[in-house]
PDB file of C-alpha atoms and ligand atoms in Angstrom:
ATOM      1  CA  MET N 206      15.948  11.687  -0.617  1.00 88.00           C
ATOM      2  CA  ILE N 207      16.276   7.966   0.184  1.00 94.00           C
ATOM      3  CA  SER N 208      15.170   8.878   3.729  1.00 95.00           C
ATOM      4  CA  ILE N 209      11.779   9.875   2.275  1.00 97.00           C
ATOM      5  CA  ALA N 210      11.504   7.173  -0.394  1.00 98.00           C
ATOM      6  CA  ILE N 211      12.329   4.191   1.887  1.00 98.00           C
ATOM      7  CA  PRO N 212       9.650   4.870   4.550  1.00 98.00           C
ATOM      8  CA  LEU N 213       7.007   5.516   1.878  1.00 98.00           C
ATOM      9  CA  HIS N 214       8.104   2.326   0.096  1.00 98.00           C
ATOM     10  CA  LEU N 215       7.907   0.319   3.315  1.00 98.00           C
ATOM     11  CA  LEU N 216       4.547   1.780   4.364  1.00 98.00           C
ATOM     12  CA  ALA N 217       3.119   0.766   0.988  1.00 98.00           C
ATOM     13  CA  ALA N 218       4.542  -2.777   1.310  1.00 98.00           C
ATOM     14  CA  VAL N 219       3.242  -3.110   4.895  1.00 98.00           C
ATOM     15  CA  ILE N 220      -0.267  -1.956   3.945  1.00 98.00           C
ATOM     16  CA  TRP N 221      -0.512  -4.249   0.911  1.00 99.00           C
ATOM     17  CA  VAL N 222       1.127  -7.416   2.288  1.00 99.00           C
ATOM     18  CA  GLY N 223      -0.221  -6.914   5.840  1.00 98.00           C
ATOM     19  CA  GLY N 224      -3.728  -6.423   4.423  1.00 98.00           C
ATOM     20  CA  MET N 225      -3.495  -9.693   2.494  1.00 99.00           C
ATOM     21  CA  PHE N 226      -2.139 -11.477   5.570  1.00 98.00           C
ATOM     22  CA  PHE N 227      -5.061 -10.267   7.698  1.00 98.00           C
ATOM     23  CA  ALA N 228      -7.668 -11.010   5.001  1.00 98.00           C
ATOM     24  CA  TYR N 229      -6.369 -14.513   4.289  1.00 98.00           C
ATOM     25  CA  LEU N 230      -5.324 -15.819   7.686  1.00 98.00           C
ATOM     26  CA  ILE N 231      -7.690 -14.010  10.050  1.00 98.00           C
ATOM     27  CA  LEU N 232     -10.802 -12.780   8.256  1.00 98.00           C
ATOM     28  CA  ARG N 233     -11.328 -15.651   5.805  1.00 98.00           C
ATOM     29  CA  PRO N 234     -11.619 -18.519   8.335  1.00 98.00           C
ATOM     30  CA  VAL N 235     -13.865 -16.468  10.642  1.00 98.00           C
ATOM     31  CA  VAL N 236     -16.208 -15.281   7.864  1.00 98.00           C
ATOM     32  CA  GLY N 237     -16.268 -18.762   6.288  1.00 95.00           C
ATOM     33  CA  SER N 238     -17.284 -20.493   9.477  1.00 96.00           C
ATOM     34  CA  SER N 239     -19.859 -17.978  10.697  1.00 95.00           C
ATOM     35  CA  LEU N 240     -21.755 -16.648   7.646  1.00 97.00           C
ATOM     36  CA  LYS N 241     -23.896 -18.106   4.845  1.00 97.00           C
ATOM     37  CA  PRO N 242     -22.797 -17.423   1.218  1.00 97.00           C
ATOM     38  CA  GLU N 243     -25.560 -14.828   0.699  1.00 97.00           C
ATOM     39  CA  GLN N 244     -24.148 -12.936   3.673  1.00 98.00           C
ATOM     40  CA  SER N 245     -20.418 -13.526   3.186  1.00 98.00           C
ATOM     41  CA  LEU N 246     -20.260 -12.778  -0.555  1.00 98.00           C
ATOM     42  CA  PRO N 247     -21.645  -9.194  -0.267  1.00 98.00           C
ATOM     43  CA  LEU N 248     -19.399  -8.737   2.785  1.00 98.00           C
ATOM     44  CA  TRP N 249     -16.265  -9.774   0.826  1.00 98.00           C
ATOM     45  CA  THR N 250     -17.282  -7.465  -2.017  1.00 98.00           C
ATOM     46  CA  ALA N 251     -17.495  -4.532   0.402  1.00 98.00           C
ATOM     47  CA  ILE N 252     -14.185  -5.522   2.034  1.00 98.00           C
ATOM     48  CA  PHE N 253     -12.377  -5.710  -1.331  1.00 98.00           C
ATOM     49  CA  GLU N 254     -13.928  -2.445  -2.468  1.00 98.00           C
ATOM     50  CA  ARG N 255     -12.183  -0.681   0.419  1.00 98.00           C
ATOM     51  CA  PHE N 256      -8.975  -2.724   0.494  1.00 98.00           C
ATOM     52  CA  PHE N 257      -8.295  -2.578  -3.254  1.00 99.00           C
ATOM     53  CA  LYS N 258      -8.240   1.249  -3.164  1.00 98.00           C
ATOM     54  CA  TRP N 259      -5.326   0.971  -0.718  1.00 99.00           C
ATOM     55  CA  VAL N 260      -3.678  -1.670  -2.897  1.00 99.00           C
ATOM     56  CA  TRP N 261      -3.804   0.692  -5.923  1.00 99.00           C
ATOM     57  CA  LEU N 262      -2.271   3.442  -3.795  1.00 99.00           C
ATOM     58  CA  SER N 263       0.428   1.047  -2.496  1.00 98.00           C
ATOM     59  CA  LEU N 264       1.175  -0.232  -5.993  1.00 98.00           C
ATOM     60  CA  ILE N 265       1.696   3.293  -7.354  1.00 98.00           C
ATOM     61  CA  THR N 266       3.752   4.290  -4.283  1.00 98.00           C
ATOM     62  CA  LEU N 267       5.999   1.191  -4.603  1.00 98.00           C
ATOM     63  CA  LEU N 268       6.626   1.876  -8.292  1.00 98.00           C
ATOM     64  CA  VAL N 269       7.263   5.610  -7.858  1.00 98.00           C
ATOM     65  CA  THR N 270       9.486   5.327  -4.761  1.00 98.00           C
ATOM     66  CA  GLY N 271      11.276   2.208  -6.095  1.00 98.00           C
ATOM     67  CA  GLY N 272      11.871   3.804  -9.484  1.00 97.00           C
ATOM     68  CA  TRP N 273      13.015   6.972  -7.727  1.00 97.00           C
ATOM     69  CA  MET N 274      15.576   5.100  -5.570  1.00 97.00           C
ATOM     70  CA  ILE N 275      17.182   3.023  -8.349  1.00 97.00           C
ATOM     71  CA  PRO N 276      19.011   5.920 -10.104  1.00 96.00           C
ATOM     72  CA  ALA N 277      20.002   7.366  -6.715  1.00 95.00           C
ATOM     73  CA  LEU N 278      21.526   3.993  -5.762  1.00 95.00           C
ATOM     74  CA  GLY N 279      23.613   3.759  -8.940  1.00 95.00           C
ATOM     75  CA  GLY N 280      21.125   2.468 -11.519  1.00 96.00           C
ATOM     76  CA  MET N 281      20.227  -1.078 -12.554  1.00 95.00           C
ATOM     77  CA  GLY N 282      23.455  -2.109 -14.262  1.00 91.00           C
ATOM     78  CA  GLY N 283      27.214  -1.889 -13.884  1.00 88.00           C
ATOM     79  CA  ILE N 284      29.573  -2.417 -10.984  1.00 91.00           C
ATOM     80  CA  ASN N 285      28.072   0.473  -8.950  1.00 93.00           C
ATOM     81  CA  GLY N 286      24.478  -0.454  -9.684  1.00 95.00           C
ATOM     82  CA  VAL N 287      21.877  -1.800  -7.258  1.00 96.00           C
ATOM     83  CA  GLY N 288      22.283  -5.328  -5.893  1.00 96.00           C
ATOM     84  CA  ILE N 289      20.661  -8.446  -7.295  1.00 96.00           C
ATOM     85  CA  HIS N 290      18.031  -8.211  -4.529  1.00 97.00           C
ATOM     86  CA  VAL N 291      16.614  -5.084  -6.192  1.00 98.00           C
ATOM     87  CA  HIS N 292      16.399  -6.885  -9.554  1.00 97.00           C
ATOM     88  CA  ILE N 293      14.522  -9.748  -7.882  1.00 98.00           C
ATOM     89  CA  MET N 294      12.279  -7.253  -6.061  1.00 98.00           C
ATOM     90  CA  LEU N 295      11.452  -5.413  -9.264  1.00 98.00           C
ATOM     91  CA  LEU N 296      10.674  -8.643 -11.117  1.00 98.00           C
ATOM     92  CA  LEU N 297       8.550 -10.187  -8.343  1.00 98.00           C
ATOM     93  CA  GLY N 298       6.957  -6.793  -7.585  1.00 98.00           C
ATOM     94  CA  ILE N 299       5.803  -6.428 -11.193  1.00 98.00           C
ATOM     95  CA  PHE N 300       4.519 -10.000 -11.058  1.00 98.00           C
ATOM     96  CA  MET N 301       2.498  -9.142  -7.909  1.00 99.00           C
ATOM     97  CA  MET N 302       1.087  -6.048  -9.593  1.00 99.00           C
ATOM     98  CA  LEU N 303      -0.001  -8.014 -12.678  1.00 99.00           C
ATOM     99  CA  ILE N 304      -1.681 -10.643 -10.469  1.00 99.00           C
ATOM    100  CA  PHE N 305      -3.495  -7.891  -8.543  1.00 99.00           C
ATOM    101  CA  MET N 306      -4.642  -6.186 -11.758  1.00 99.00           C
ATOM    102  CA  HIS N 307      -5.892  -9.521 -13.081  1.00 99.00           C
ATOM    103  CA  VAL N 308      -7.876 -10.024  -9.841  1.00 99.00           C
ATOM    104  CA  PHE N 309      -9.236  -6.472  -9.984  1.00 99.00           C
ATOM    105  CA  PHE N 310     -10.386  -6.541 -13.630  1.00 98.00           C
ATOM    106  CA  ASN N 311     -11.556 -10.161 -13.811  1.00 98.00           C
ATOM    107  CA  PRO N 312     -12.747 -12.211 -10.782  1.00 98.00           C
ATOM    108  CA  TYR N 313     -13.409  -9.144  -8.602  1.00 98.00           C
ATOM    109  CA  LYS N 314     -15.467  -7.443 -11.329  1.00 98.00           C
ATOM    110  CA  LYS N 315     -17.382 -10.727 -11.803  1.00 98.00           C
ATOM    111  CA  LEU N 316     -17.876 -11.060  -8.036  1.00 98.00           C
ATOM    112  CA  LYS N 317     -19.345  -7.545  -7.833  1.00 98.00           C
ATOM    113  CA  ASN N 318     -21.730  -8.136 -10.739  1.00 98.00           C
ATOM    114  CA  SER N 319     -22.878 -11.550  -9.550  1.00 98.00           C
ATOM    115  CA  VAL N 320     -23.511 -10.245  -6.019  1.00 98.00           C
ATOM    116  CA  LEU N 321     -25.607  -7.466  -7.563  1.00 98.00           C
ATOM    117  CA  TYR N 322     -27.730 -10.080  -9.392  1.00 98.00           C
ATOM    118  CA  GLN N 323     -27.654 -12.443  -6.394  1.00 98.00           C
ATOM    119  CA  ASP N 324     -26.012 -15.143  -8.486  1.00 98.00           C
ATOM    120  CA  TRP N 325     -24.337 -16.860  -5.536  1.00 98.00           C
ATOM    121  CA  ILE N 326     -22.858 -19.722  -7.601  1.00 98.00           C
ATOM    122  CA  THR N 327     -20.864 -17.415  -9.921  1.00 98.00           C
ATOM    123  CA  ALA N 328     -20.018 -15.135  -7.008  1.00 98.00           C
ATOM    124  CA  GLY N 329     -18.682 -18.110  -5.032  1.00 98.00           C
ATOM    125  CA  GLU N 330     -16.566 -19.221  -8.010  1.00 98.00           C
ATOM    126  CA  SER N 331     -15.133 -15.722  -8.410  1.00 98.00           C
ATOM    127  CA  LEU N 332     -14.327 -15.510  -4.695  1.00 98.00           C
ATOM    128  CA  ALA N 333     -12.547 -18.888  -4.887  1.00 98.00           C
ATOM    129  CA  LYS N 334     -10.353 -17.530  -7.723  1.00 98.00           C
ATOM    130  CA  ILE N 335      -9.604 -14.359  -5.743  1.00 98.00           C
ATOM    131  CA  ARG N 336      -8.709 -16.441  -2.682  1.00 98.00           C
ATOM    132  CA  LYS N 337      -6.125 -18.504  -4.632  1.00 98.00           C
ATOM    133  CA  LEU N 338      -4.549 -15.452  -6.241  1.00 98.00           C
ATOM    134  CA  VAL N 339      -4.431 -13.520  -2.949  1.00 98.00           C
ATOM    135  CA  LEU N 340      -2.646 -16.482  -1.354  1.00 98.00           C
ATOM    136  CA  LEU N 341      -0.154 -16.499  -4.248  1.00 99.00           C
ATOM    137  CA  ASN N 342       0.428 -12.739  -3.941  1.00 98.00           C
ATOM    138  CA  LEU N 343       0.742 -13.014  -0.160  1.00 99.00           C
ATOM    139  CA  ILE N 344       3.466 -15.665  -0.492  1.00 99.00           C
ATOM    140  CA  ILE N 345       5.329 -13.660  -3.161  1.00 99.00           C
ATOM    141  CA  GLY N 346       4.949 -10.494  -1.049  1.00 98.00           C
ATOM    142  CA  LEU N 347       6.442 -12.142   2.049  1.00 98.00           C
ATOM    143  CA  VAL N 348       9.311 -13.552  -0.026  1.00 98.00           C
ATOM    144  CA  VAL N 349       9.967 -10.096  -1.561  1.00 98.00           C
ATOM    145  CA  ILE N 350      10.095  -8.510   1.904  1.00 98.00           C
ATOM    146  CA  VAL N 351      12.665 -11.085   3.089  1.00 98.00           C
ATOM    147  CA  ILE N 352      14.810 -10.689  -0.062  1.00 98.00           C
ATOM    148  CA  ALA N 353      14.499  -6.889  -0.196  1.00 98.00           C
ATOM    149  CA  SER N 354      15.283  -6.255   3.458  1.00 97.00           C
ATOM    150  CA  SER N 355      18.200  -8.708   3.730  1.00 98.00           C
ATOM    151  CA  GLY N 356      19.703  -8.148   0.256  1.00 96.00           C
ATOM    152  CA  ARG N 357      22.012  -5.282   1.126  1.00 93.00           C
ATOM    153  CA  TYR N 358      23.773  -7.478   3.745  1.00 96.00           C
ATOM    154  CA  TRP N 359      24.322 -10.435   1.426  1.00 93.00           C
TER     155      TRP N 359
HETATM  156  C1  LIG M 700       8.152  -3.228  -8.359  1.00 64.19           C
HETATM  157  C2  LIG M 700       8.849  -2.188  -8.110  1.00 64.19           C
HETATM  158  C3  LIG M 700       9.842  -2.039  -6.989  1.00 64.19           C
HETATM  159  C4  LIG M 700      11.029  -1.360  -7.106  1.00 64.19           C
HETATM  160  C5  LIG M 700      11.561  -0.672  -8.356  1.00 64.19           C
HETATM  161  C6  LIG M 700      11.686  -1.406  -5.810  1.00 64.19           C
HETATM  162  C7  LIG M 700      12.914  -0.812  -5.514  1.00 64.19           C
HETATM  163  C8  LIG M 700      13.523  -0.804  -4.284  1.00 64.19           C
HETATM  164  C9  LIG M 700      14.822  -0.228  -3.977  1.00 64.19           C
HETATM  165  C10 LIG M 700      15.713   0.476  -5.008  1.00 64.19           C
HETATM  166  C11 LIG M 700      15.081  -0.431  -2.660  1.00 64.19           C
HETATM  167  C12 LIG M 700      16.347  -0.042  -1.878  1.00 64.19           C
HETATM  168  C13 LIG M 700      17.253  -1.265  -1.799  1.00 64.19           C
HETATM  169  C14 LIG M 700      18.486  -1.095  -0.982  1.00 64.19           C
HETATM  170  O1  LIG M 700      18.803   0.032  -0.590  1.00 64.19           O
HETATM  171  O2  LIG M 700      19.187  -2.102  -0.772  1.00 64.19           O
HETATM  172  C15 LIG M 700      13.945  -1.148  -2.101  1.00 64.19           C
HETATM  173  C16 LIG M 700      13.841  -1.576  -0.796  1.00 64.19           C
HETATM  174  C17 LIG M 700      12.827  -2.369  -0.293  1.00 64.19           C
HETATM  175  N1  LIG M 700      11.681  -2.766  -0.982  1.00 64.19           N
HETATM  176 FE1  LIG M 700      11.293  -2.452  -2.964  1.00 64.19          FE
HETATM  177  N2  LIG M 700      10.899  -2.124  -4.936  1.00 64.19           N
HETATM  178  C18 LIG M 700       9.760  -2.547  -5.624  1.00 64.19           C
HETATM  179  C19 LIG M 700       8.731  -3.306  -5.123  1.00 64.19           C
HETATM  180  C20 LIG M 700       8.657  -3.781  -3.807  1.00 64.19           C
HETATM  181  C21 LIG M 700       7.604  -4.631  -3.289  1.00 64.19           C
HETATM  182  C22 LIG M 700       6.411  -5.137  -4.098  1.00 64.19           C
HETATM  183  C23 LIG M 700       7.897  -4.861  -1.975  1.00 64.19           C
HETATM  184  C24 LIG M 700       7.171  -5.680  -0.933  1.00 64.19           C
HETATM  185  C25 LIG M 700       6.153  -6.429  -1.144  1.00 64.19           C
HETATM  186  C26 LIG M 700       9.121  -4.164  -1.671  1.00 64.19           C
HETATM  187  C27 LIG M 700       9.733  -4.157  -0.418  1.00 64.19           C
HETATM  188  C28 LIG M 700      10.922  -3.542  -0.129  1.00 64.19           C
HETATM  189  C29 LIG M 700      11.601  -3.650   1.169  1.00 64.19           C
HETATM  190  C30 LIG M 700      11.119  -4.447   2.376  1.00 64.19           C
HETATM  191  C31 LIG M 700      12.794  -2.921   1.046  1.00 64.19           C
HETATM  192  C32 LIG M 700      13.900  -2.848   2.094  1.00 64.19           C
HETATM  193  C33 LIG M 700      14.053  -1.546   2.743  1.00 64.19           C
HETATM  194  C34 LIG M 700      15.284  -1.536   3.641  1.00 64.19           C
HETATM  195  O3  LIG M 700      15.721  -2.589   4.108  1.00 64.19           O
HETATM  196  O4  LIG M 700      15.792  -0.468   3.850  1.00 64.19           O
HETATM  197  N3  LIG M 700       9.555  -3.522  -2.809  1.00 64.19           N
HETATM  198  N4  LIG M 700      13.014  -1.358  -3.111  1.00 64.19           N
END
C-alpha cells in the first residue's frame, strides 16, 4: 500500500514544487526581460490557467496519499506513531495549500479579470502579489521536501 502511496505522493510534490521552481527562477526573468506588460500579463494568465490545474491535482493527491499513509504508519500520536517530520510536513503542507487557495481565489482571479478588461495596472499589481506568494510557497515546499525525505533517518 505504501509502495503505491509514496510514489504518488512524491510525483505530486515534484510537479507542484518543480513547477514553481521553473516558473519563478527560469520563466519569470526571461518573460520579464523580453516582453511588454500587455504581452506578459496575458501570457502569465494562460500559464497559471494550465499550471494551477496541476496544482489542484497535486494538492488533492498529497492530502489523500498523506492521509492514507498516516494510519498505516501507526497514526499521528503515541510511541508507535509517525515521526515529528510528518507532523511538520502536515502543518507546512496545509499552510502551502492555504497560500495556494488564497492565490487562486484572490490575486489570480483579479489578474484574469483585469487582463480581460486590459487594465494593465491592476493586472500588474495582482501578478506582483502572486509572485511574492509563489516565492513563499516555493521556499516552504523545498523545506518540506528536505524535512520529509530526511525525517525517517533523524
Ligand atoms: C499536507 C498533507 C501531507 C501529509 C498528511 C503527508 C504525509 C506523509 C507521510 C505519512 C509520509 C511518509 C513518511 C515516512 O515514511 O517517513 C510522507 C512522505 C513524504 N512527503 Fe508528505 N505529506 C503531506 C504533504 C506533503 C507536501 C506538501 C510535500 C512536499 C512539498 C510532501 C513531501 C513528502 C516527501 C518528499 C516525503 C518523503 C518520501 C520518502 O522519503 O520516502 N508531503 N508524507
